[in-house]
Structure formats: structure tokens, C-alpha cells
Short mmCIF file of C-alpha atoms in Angstrom, two decimals:
data_model
loop_
_atom_site.label_atom_id
_atom_site.label_comp_id
_atom_site.label_asym_id
_atom_site.label_seq_id
_atom_site.Cartn_x
_atom_site.Cartn_y
_atom_site.Cartn_z
CA UNK A 186 35.22 96.64 83.03
CA UNK A 187 38.54 97.63 81.96
CA UNK A 188 38.05 101.16 81.20
CA UNK A 189 35.52 103.18 82.83
CA UNK A 190 32.86 104.17 80.21
CA UNK A 191 30.38 107.18 80.46
CA UNK A 192 27.52 108.10 78.54
CA UNK A 193 28.86 109.35 74.89
CA UNK A 194 32.21 108.75 73.60
CA UNK A 195 35.25 110.66 73.36
CA UNK A 196 35.72 112.60 70.61
CA UNK A 197 38.86 110.79 69.25
CA UNK A 198 37.34 107.41 69.19
CA UNK A 199 34.37 108.97 66.95
CA UNK A 200 37.29 110.65 64.55
CA UNK A 201 39.69 107.85 64.58
CA UNK A 202 37.67 105.15 62.55
CA UNK A 203 36.46 107.38 59.73
CA UNK A 204 40.08 109.23 59.41
CA UNK A 205 41.76 105.36 59.46
CA UNK A 206 39.36 104.63 56.62
CA UNK A 207 40.27 107.64 54.55
CA UNK A 208 43.74 106.87 55.09
CA UNK A 209 43.29 103.33 53.44
CA UNK A 210 41.38 104.77 50.36
CA UNK A 211 44.13 107.22 49.80
CA UNK A 212 47.00 104.79 50.24
CA UNK A 213 45.33 101.67 48.53
CA UNK A 214 47.56 100.09 45.57
CA UNK A 215 50.30 102.89 46.11
CA UNK A 216 53.86 102.91 46.51
CA UNK A 217 54.44 104.31 50.01
CA UNK A 218 56.99 106.96 50.37
CA UNK A 219 58.00 108.09 53.84
CA UNK A 220 55.20 110.64 54.57
CA UNK A 221 52.34 107.97 53.52
CA UNK A 222 54.19 104.94 55.22
CA UNK A 223 54.32 107.06 58.58
CA UNK A 224 50.79 107.78 57.62
CA UNK A 225 49.50 104.43 57.17
CA UNK A 226 51.28 103.45 60.28
CA UNK A 227 49.47 105.86 62.59
CA UNK A 228 46.26 104.75 60.81
CA UNK A 229 46.58 101.61 61.65
CA UNK A 230 47.73 102.08 65.20
CA UNK A 231 44.79 104.43 65.81
CA UNK A 232 42.40 101.94 64.21
CA UNK A 233 43.62 99.04 66.53
CA UNK A 234 43.26 101.17 69.62
CA UNK A 235 39.80 102.67 68.65
CA UNK A 236 38.76 99.01 67.88
CA UNK A 237 39.71 97.80 71.53
CA UNK A 238 38.28 100.74 72.96
CA UNK A 239 34.85 100.46 71.14
CA UNK A 240 34.90 96.80 71.97
CA UNK A 241 35.19 97.77 75.42
CA UNK A 242 32.23 100.12 75.37
CA UNK A 243 30.16 97.10 73.85
CA UNK A 244 31.30 94.84 76.63
CA UNK A 245 30.52 97.19 79.45
CA UNK A 246 27.08 97.44 78.25
CA UNK A 247 26.81 93.47 78.50
CA UNK A 248 28.52 93.27 81.78
CA UNK A 249 31.23 90.91 83.23
CA UNK A 250 32.67 88.46 82.44
CA UNK A 251 31.19 88.97 79.38
CA UNK A 252 33.45 92.06 78.93
CA UNK A 253 36.77 90.59 78.70
CA UNK A 254 35.60 87.91 76.36
CA UNK A 255 34.18 90.33 74.04
CA UNK A 256 37.56 92.52 74.26
CA UNK A 257 39.55 89.11 73.60
CA UNK A 258 37.51 88.03 70.65
CA UNK A 259 37.79 91.93 69.02
CA UNK A 260 41.77 91.46 69.47
CA UNK A 261 41.55 88.08 67.96
CA UNK A 262 39.58 89.07 64.85
CA UNK A 263 42.16 91.82 64.16
CA UNK A 264 45.05 89.18 64.77
CA UNK A 265 43.36 86.93 62.39
CA UNK A 266 42.74 89.53 59.73
CA UNK A 267 46.40 90.76 60.10
CA UNK A 268 47.72 87.03 59.65
CA UNK A 269 45.79 86.25 56.49
CA UNK A 270 46.41 89.29 54.85
CA UNK A 271 50.18 88.92 55.31
CA UNK A 272 50.32 85.47 54.34
CA UNK A 273 48.11 85.95 51.29
CA UNK A 274 50.60 88.42 50.11
CA UNK A 275 53.94 87.07 51.43
CA UNK A 276 54.19 83.70 49.53
CA UNK A 277 56.40 80.79 50.79
CA UNK A 278 58.23 83.23 53.29
CA UNK A 279 55.01 83.74 55.14
CA UNK A 280 54.40 79.91 55.95
CA UNK A 281 55.64 80.43 59.63
CA UNK A 282 53.67 83.70 60.19
CA UNK A 283 50.80 82.29 61.76
CA UNK A 284 52.75 80.13 64.19
CA UNK A 285 55.08 82.99 64.92
CA UNK A 286 52.26 85.36 65.61
CA UNK A 287 50.26 82.85 67.94
CA UNK A 288 53.23 81.98 69.88
CA UNK A 289 54.12 85.50 70.30
CA UNK A 290 50.63 86.32 71.40
CA UNK A 291 50.97 83.45 74.06
CA UNK A 292 54.12 84.76 75.04
CA UNK A 293 53.07 88.41 75.44
CA UNK A 294 49.78 87.61 77.23
CA UNK A 295 51.12 85.02 79.80
CA UNK A 296 54.52 86.89 80.43
CA UNK A 297 54.38 90.32 79.29
CA UNK A 298 50.85 91.49 80.18
CA UNK A 299 50.85 89.22 83.18
CA UNK A 300 54.18 89.99 84.54
CA UNK A 301 53.61 94.03 84.05
CA UNK A 302 50.17 93.70 85.85
CA UNK A 303 51.55 91.86 88.87
CA UNK A 304 54.55 94.26 88.95
CA UNK A 305 52.66 97.65 88.64
CA UNK A 306 49.81 96.27 91.14
CA UNK A 307 52.12 94.86 93.59
CA UNK A 308 54.25 98.27 93.98
CA UNK A 309 50.86 100.12 94.71
CA UNK A 310 49.04 97.30 96.85
CA UNK A 311 51.88 95.16 97.79
CA UNK A 312 49.95 91.70 97.71
CA UNK A 313 46.97 91.22 95.34
CA UNK A 314 44.66 88.43 95.55
CA UNK A 315 42.79 86.29 92.71
CA UNK A 316 40.69 83.21 91.97
CA UNK A 317 43.02 80.13 91.46
CA UNK A 318 39.93 78.29 89.96
CA UNK A 319 39.59 80.83 87.34
CA UNK A 320 43.49 81.06 86.71
CA UNK A 321 44.14 77.14 86.62
CA UNK A 322 41.33 76.67 84.36
CA UNK A 323 42.44 78.83 81.71
CA UNK A 324 46.20 78.03 82.06
CA UNK A 325 45.18 74.21 81.90
CA UNK A 326 43.32 75.07 78.39
CA UNK A 327 45.91 77.13 77.10
CA UNK A 328 48.59 74.39 77.81
CA UNK A 329 46.42 71.85 75.89
CA UNK A 330 45.92 73.96 73.08
CA UNK A 331 49.36 75.37 72.36
CA UNK A 332 50.62 71.44 72.56
CA UNK A 333 47.71 70.26 70.12
CA UNK A 334 48.26 73.18 67.65
CA UNK A 335 51.81 74.18 67.75
CA UNK A 336 54.16 71.33 69.59
CA UNK A 337 52.51 68.26 67.82
CA UNK A 338 53.18 69.55 64.29
CA UNK A 339 56.98 69.17 65.02
CA UNK A 340 56.92 65.31 65.57
CA UNK A 341 54.16 64.37 63.19
CA UNK A 342 55.35 62.44 59.81
CA UNK A 343 52.39 62.80 57.63
CA UNK A 344 53.77 66.04 56.29
CA UNK A 345 57.14 67.18 55.44
CA UNK A 346 58.66 69.55 58.03
CA UNK A 347 57.02 70.94 60.91
CA UNK A 348 53.46 70.71 59.63
CA UNK A 349 50.27 69.12 59.73
CA UNK A 350 48.58 67.33 57.21
CA UNK A 351 45.11 68.45 55.79
CA UNK A 352 43.44 65.69 58.21
CA UNK A 353 45.67 66.71 61.08
CA UNK A 354 45.05 70.28 60.94
CA UNK A 355 41.53 69.94 60.47
CA UNK A 356 41.51 67.83 63.94
CA UNK A 357 43.48 70.59 65.42
CA UNK A 358 41.24 73.16 64.40
CA UNK A 359 38.35 71.46 65.57
CA UNK A 360 39.73 70.46 69.00
CA UNK A 361 40.91 74.06 69.60
CA UNK A 362 37.35 75.47 68.57
CA UNK A 363 35.69 72.84 71.12
CA UNK A 364 38.16 73.44 73.84
CA UNK A 365 37.94 77.09 73.63
CA UNK A 366 34.20 76.85 73.29
CA UNK A 367 33.90 74.50 76.39
CA UNK A 368 36.08 77.27 78.45
CA UNK A 369 33.76 80.16 77.34
CA UNK A 370 30.81 78.06 78.75
CA UNK A 371 32.49 77.63 82.21
CA UNK A 372 33.46 81.25 82.01
CA UNK A 373 30.14 82.75 81.50
CA UNK A 374 27.42 80.37 82.49
CA UNK A 375 28.68 77.28 84.50
CA UNK A 376 30.94 78.95 86.85
CA UNK A 377 30.68 82.56 86.15
CA UNK A 378 31.66 83.42 89.58
CA UNK A 379 35.26 82.30 89.38
CA UNK A 380 35.93 84.90 86.79
CA UNK A 381 34.65 87.90 88.94
CA UNK A 382 36.91 90.07 90.95
CA UNK A 383 37.86 89.42 94.67
CA UNK A 384 36.99 91.96 97.08
CA UNK A 385 38.99 93.06 99.87
CA UNK A 386 37.25 90.87 102.09
CA UNK A 387 37.99 87.72 100.10
CA UNK A 388 34.29 87.54 98.49
CA UNK A 389 33.71 87.82 94.94
CA UNK A 390 32.77 91.08 93.46
CA UNK A 391 29.09 90.74 91.38
CA UNK A 392 29.30 94.30 90.50
CA UNK A 393 32.72 95.01 89.31
CA UNK A 394 31.14 98.13 87.15
CA UNK A 395 29.87 99.93 89.90
CA UNK A 396 32.13 102.45 89.55
CA UNK A 397 30.89 103.74 86.21
CA UNK A 398 27.49 103.86 84.36
CA UNK A 399 26.89 101.54 81.62
CA UNK A 400 26.56 103.16 78.18
CA UNK A 401 23.22 103.77 76.80
CA UNK A 402 21.97 101.11 74.13
CA UNK A 403 22.49 103.84 71.34
CA UNK A 404 26.05 104.52 72.45
CA UNK A 405 26.63 100.63 72.35
CA UNK A 406 25.16 100.48 69.08
CA UNK A 407 27.33 103.23 67.52
CA UNK A 408 30.36 101.59 69.27
CA UNK A 409 29.35 98.32 67.28
CA UNK A 410 29.40 99.85 63.83
CA UNK A 411 32.63 102.01 64.64
CA UNK A 412 34.27 98.69 65.32
CA UNK A 413 33.25 96.99 62.26
CA UNK A 414 34.76 100.31 60.45
CA UNK A 415 37.99 99.76 62.59
CA UNK A 416 38.34 96.15 61.55
CA UNK A 417 38.19 96.81 57.95
CA UNK A 418 40.67 99.85 58.17
CA UNK A 419 42.99 97.63 59.90
CA UNK A 420 42.83 94.58 57.45
CA UNK A 421 43.47 96.92 54.64
CA UNK A 422 46.05 98.89 56.00
CA UNK A 423 47.93 95.99 57.11
CA UNK A 424 47.82 94.84 53.73
CA UNK A 425 49.15 98.13 52.50
CA UNK A 426 52.39 98.27 54.77
CA UNK A 427 53.11 94.76 55.09
CA UNK A 428 55.68 94.96 52.16
CA UNK A 429 57.43 97.80 53.76
CA UNK A 430 57.48 95.96 57.28
CA UNK A 431 59.04 92.84 55.76
CA UNK A 432 61.81 94.72 53.93
CA UNK A 433 62.59 96.73 56.91
CA UNK A 434 63.02 93.39 58.98
CA UNK A 435 65.24 91.76 56.38
CA UNK A 436 67.17 95.39 55.95
CA UNK A 437 67.90 95.05 59.62
CA UNK A 438 69.17 91.24 59.42
CA UNK A 439 66.47 90.21 61.78
CA UNK A 440 64.59 86.86 61.24
CA UNK A 441 61.17 87.03 59.79
CA UNK A 442 59.85 85.69 63.20
CA UNK A 443 60.08 89.25 64.38
CA UNK A 444 57.10 90.18 61.95
CA UNK A 445 54.86 87.74 63.87
CA UNK A 446 56.12 89.65 67.19
CA UNK A 447 55.30 92.97 65.88
CA UNK A 448 51.94 92.18 65.04
CA UNK A 449 51.19 90.49 68.30
CA UNK A 450 52.70 93.48 70.10
CA UNK A 451 50.61 96.03 68.24
CA UNK A 452 47.27 94.18 68.56
CA UNK A 453 47.64 93.46 72.35
CA UNK A 454 49.07 96.88 73.23
CA UNK A 455 45.44 98.27 74.15
CA UNK A 456 44.90 95.12 75.99
CA UNK A 457 48.23 95.65 77.89
CA UNK A 458 46.95 99.24 79.28
CA UNK A 459 43.62 97.85 80.21
CA UNK A 460 45.10 94.77 82.25
CA UNK A 461 47.66 97.24 83.95
CA UNK A 462 44.83 99.71 84.73
CA UNK A 463 43.02 97.25 86.26
CA UNK A 464 45.83 95.92 88.40
CA UNK A 465 46.20 99.64 89.67
CA UNK A 466 42.74 99.66 90.81
CA UNK A 467 43.44 96.49 92.78
CA UNK A 468 41.17 94.28 90.31
CA UNK A 469 43.93 91.77 89.61
CA UNK A 470 41.45 89.10 88.37
CA UNK A 471 40.48 91.29 85.54
CA UNK A 472 44.11 91.69 84.64
CA UNK A 473 44.32 87.92 84.72
CA UNK A 474 41.30 87.23 82.91
CA UNK A 475 42.43 89.60 79.93
CA UNK A 476 45.90 88.13 79.82
CA UNK A 477 44.95 84.30 79.74
CA UNK A 478 41.78 84.96 77.94
CA UNK A 479 43.51 86.68 75.20
CA UNK A 480 45.95 83.71 75.04
CA UNK A 481 43.10 81.20 74.76
CA UNK A 482 41.16 83.54 71.98
CA UNK A 483 44.45 83.85 70.37
CA UNK A 484 44.80 80.00 70.00
CA UNK A 485 41.50 78.85 70.21
CA UNK A 486 40.11 80.98 67.31
CA UNK A 487 43.20 81.87 65.26
CA UNK A 488 44.22 78.24 64.51
CA UNK A 489 40.68 77.11 63.18
CA UNK A 490 40.54 80.32 61.10
CA UNK A 491 44.11 79.82 59.75
CA UNK A 492 42.97 76.10 58.79
CA UNK A 493 39.79 77.14 57.01
CA UNK A 494 42.15 80.08 55.08
CA UNK A 495 44.66 77.52 54.12
CA UNK A 496 42.16 75.99 51.53
CA UNK A 497 42.38 79.32 49.76
CA UNK A 498 46.04 80.39 50.70
CA UNK A 499 48.65 79.11 47.87
CA UNK A 500 51.75 78.75 50.36
CA UNK A 501 52.24 75.85 53.01
CA UNK A 502 51.38 76.42 56.62
CA UNK A 503 54.42 75.92 59.05
CA UNK A 504 52.79 75.47 62.65
CA UNK A 505 55.40 73.40 64.74
CA UNK A 506 57.45 75.25 67.19
CA UNK A 507 61.27 74.75 67.29
CA UNK A 508 63.30 73.52 70.19
CA UNK A 509 63.93 77.05 71.58
CA UNK A 510 60.23 78.13 71.67
CA UNK A 511 59.40 74.82 73.26
CA UNK A 512 61.52 75.34 76.06
CA UNK A 513 60.11 79.02 76.57
CA UNK A 514 56.65 77.60 76.41
CA UNK A 515 57.45 75.05 78.78
CA UNK A 516 59.16 77.43 81.42
CA UNK A 517 56.10 80.05 80.84
CA UNK A 518 53.78 77.05 81.94
CA UNK A 519 55.95 75.99 84.95
CA UNK A 520 56.23 79.71 86.05
CA UNK A 521 52.54 80.60 85.76
CA UNK A 522 51.55 77.27 87.44
CA UNK A 523 53.75 78.60 90.61
CA UNK A 524 52.54 81.97 90.19
CA UNK A 525 48.77 81.09 90.11
CA UNK A 526 48.99 78.36 92.64
CA UNK A 527 48.49 80.46 95.76
CA UNK A 528 45.81 82.91 94.64
CA UNK A 529 48.10 85.79 95.83
CA UNK A 530 50.65 87.65 93.84
CA UNK A 531 53.77 89.86 94.67
CA UNK A 532 56.53 91.77 93.06
CA UNK A 533 58.80 88.98 92.83
CA UNK A 534 56.52 86.76 90.72
CA UNK A 535 55.85 89.38 88.51
CA UNK A 536 59.60 90.32 88.04
CA UNK A 537 60.09 86.18 86.77
CA UNK A 538 57.52 86.59 84.16
CA UNK A 539 59.04 89.88 82.84
CA UNK A 540 62.69 88.15 82.91
CA UNK A 541 60.82 85.24 80.71
CA UNK A 542 59.47 87.88 78.69
CA UNK A 543 62.84 89.70 78.22
CA UNK A 544 64.17 86.35 77.07
CA UNK A 545 61.65 85.64 74.54
CA UNK A 546 62.14 89.31 72.49
CA UNK A 547 65.80 89.07 72.78
CA UNK A 548 65.98 85.55 71.39
CA UNK A 549 63.47 86.44 68.67
CA UNK A 550 65.63 89.30 67.35
CA UNK A 551 69.09 87.29 67.90
CA UNK A 552 68.03 83.47 67.42
#
């Protein structure tokens, strides 16, 4: 698993969830001054990190590749909660928030997390190996999901602007869920061996977690409960801090799309650390699983969830990407295809992905 878990939990993972919940109760429906704002941000960040840690504990209990799947699902639940919360309170200006956040998640995972993992892993191990079958399977599904959900709305004519009609949105949501479900079936049942780490002799490693004892059933149940507390805290604190976040972005003269980038960066930060640690241990397959798996979960689960939530959300839902974003996505797909084609990764490939990610961040702030 991405983080070695021993019997019992670190003290900070036990303390952070209730503390974040207390911060939520203290600041709920209050005007945030400087001190309270810092407190809410610390509580929100701590709750996200603790949530992913407890997801990893539960994941370690059930083993791989279910581990990375559970972690990706936990991250996506947090992402969906943040998006829906901010859209519910943002009105018309929050219409493209779901699109901006999902696209940012794709760019962060496929360029940021993957590129950073390739760089740090190759610096320590020079050349690292991974399974082409798993990587190409995930990349194929990711390309189809982004095209169906974020590219097509720009070219449809049933609704004004880069939007789906209700029927088209329902179709995109169902297709996203179906494709993600088929991928999960392939990952966990039909071709599970494709997603296991590669040993130094070239064979797959059936026991990725041999280096750490699995947590007990009681520990896993405790982590499951604390994970639930963290998710409640994340949703509530995000709603509390959202007006200040949007005001700060507007005051800085940055486009509102930066809000989506900030959400995706916050949610995916713990997973980034986990992927880098795996690469340092010469387990690049785990890093690739985390990066591409998170991208798939972000699209395959967020779009259906947002489609359902749009029934109750009063404002419009803008999903279509602009020309700049389409170019960045096309560059990402081509770069990822060339990176994943050989099953071997070097420093150069990681540097190229980080260059594309840097371009995405720069153009998000300075469009």
C-alpha cells in the first residue's frame, strides 16, 4: 500500500478528525476574521489529509489493487462534496466550477503527480518499470471520459453555451459511470495482475504489502468511522471558507477558474505524497495506479454526481472546455501515450510532464 500502516494509529490521525469537527461547530455561520479564517483553513487541510490516511488504513486491510481504488474513491467523495457545496452557494458565477475542478484534477494527476513520481523515482533508481497493459487501459478510459464529458458540451447545440441539455447530461453521467465500473472490474477481478507492482526480475509482485503488517479489524473499523467524521468536516469547512476563497481570487485579479485548481490541489495533495513515496520505493506501478486511477475516479464519479446534484442546484452547469484547455488535454494524452508505451520511465519523461503541468498552472492564473 502507499503508506506503511502498523497496528494502531498515529496520535495525530486520532486527534485531527474531532478537532476539525469542533472547528466546524465553532465557525459555522460566523463571519470569519483573520484568526478564524486561518483556523478553518488548518482544519480543512488537516481533515483532508487525515481522511486520506484513514482511507489508506482501510485500504491496506483489504489489500491491492483495492487499496489504491479505495483511496481514489475517498478523494473523489471529498472532491464532489467540495464542488457541490461551493456550487450551491456560488450562484451563476459557480456554473463552471465542476468543469474547472475536474479538468484541474486530470491535469494534476496525469502531469503533476505522474511527472513528479517519474522524476523522483528516476533520480534514485535511474530507470523504473511498470505494466503497460494497466497504464494504457487507464489512459484509454480517461481519454474517452474527458472527451464525452468535457469536450463534447462545447460542440453540442441543444443548450446555449458549452452546456449539455438535460438528456445529454444524463447520458454523459450514465456513460461515465459505466466506463468507470468496467475499469474497476478489470482492475480488481478480470485482470488484477496487470495492476500489481513489477519486481526487479520483471514479474508482478503479488504481495505489495509484505513490508508492513496489515491493521487489525478493529483498527480498520476505527479508521472507517474517523474517515466519515473527516468527510463531514471537509464539507462543512469548505462551505464556511468558500466566500473568502472566492473574494481572495477576485481581489487578486485571477479568473474564478483558479478556485477549481485550488480545490483539486488541496484534495490531491495527500495522494501526491503517497505516489512520490511509492516511486522512491521503486514501486512506480503504484504511483501510476494512483495518478491515473484518481483521474478516472474524478471524472467517472464526479460527473454523474454533479448531474444528479444539478436537479437541485439552481444555477446552470457549464461543462464544455475552451480551446486552450482542449490543447492542453490533447498534449497531455499524446505525452502520456509516449511515456507509457515502453513500460520503462526515465527522468526526461517526468520532466516533460512537469513542463506541461507548469504550463497549465501558469495559464490558469494568466489566461
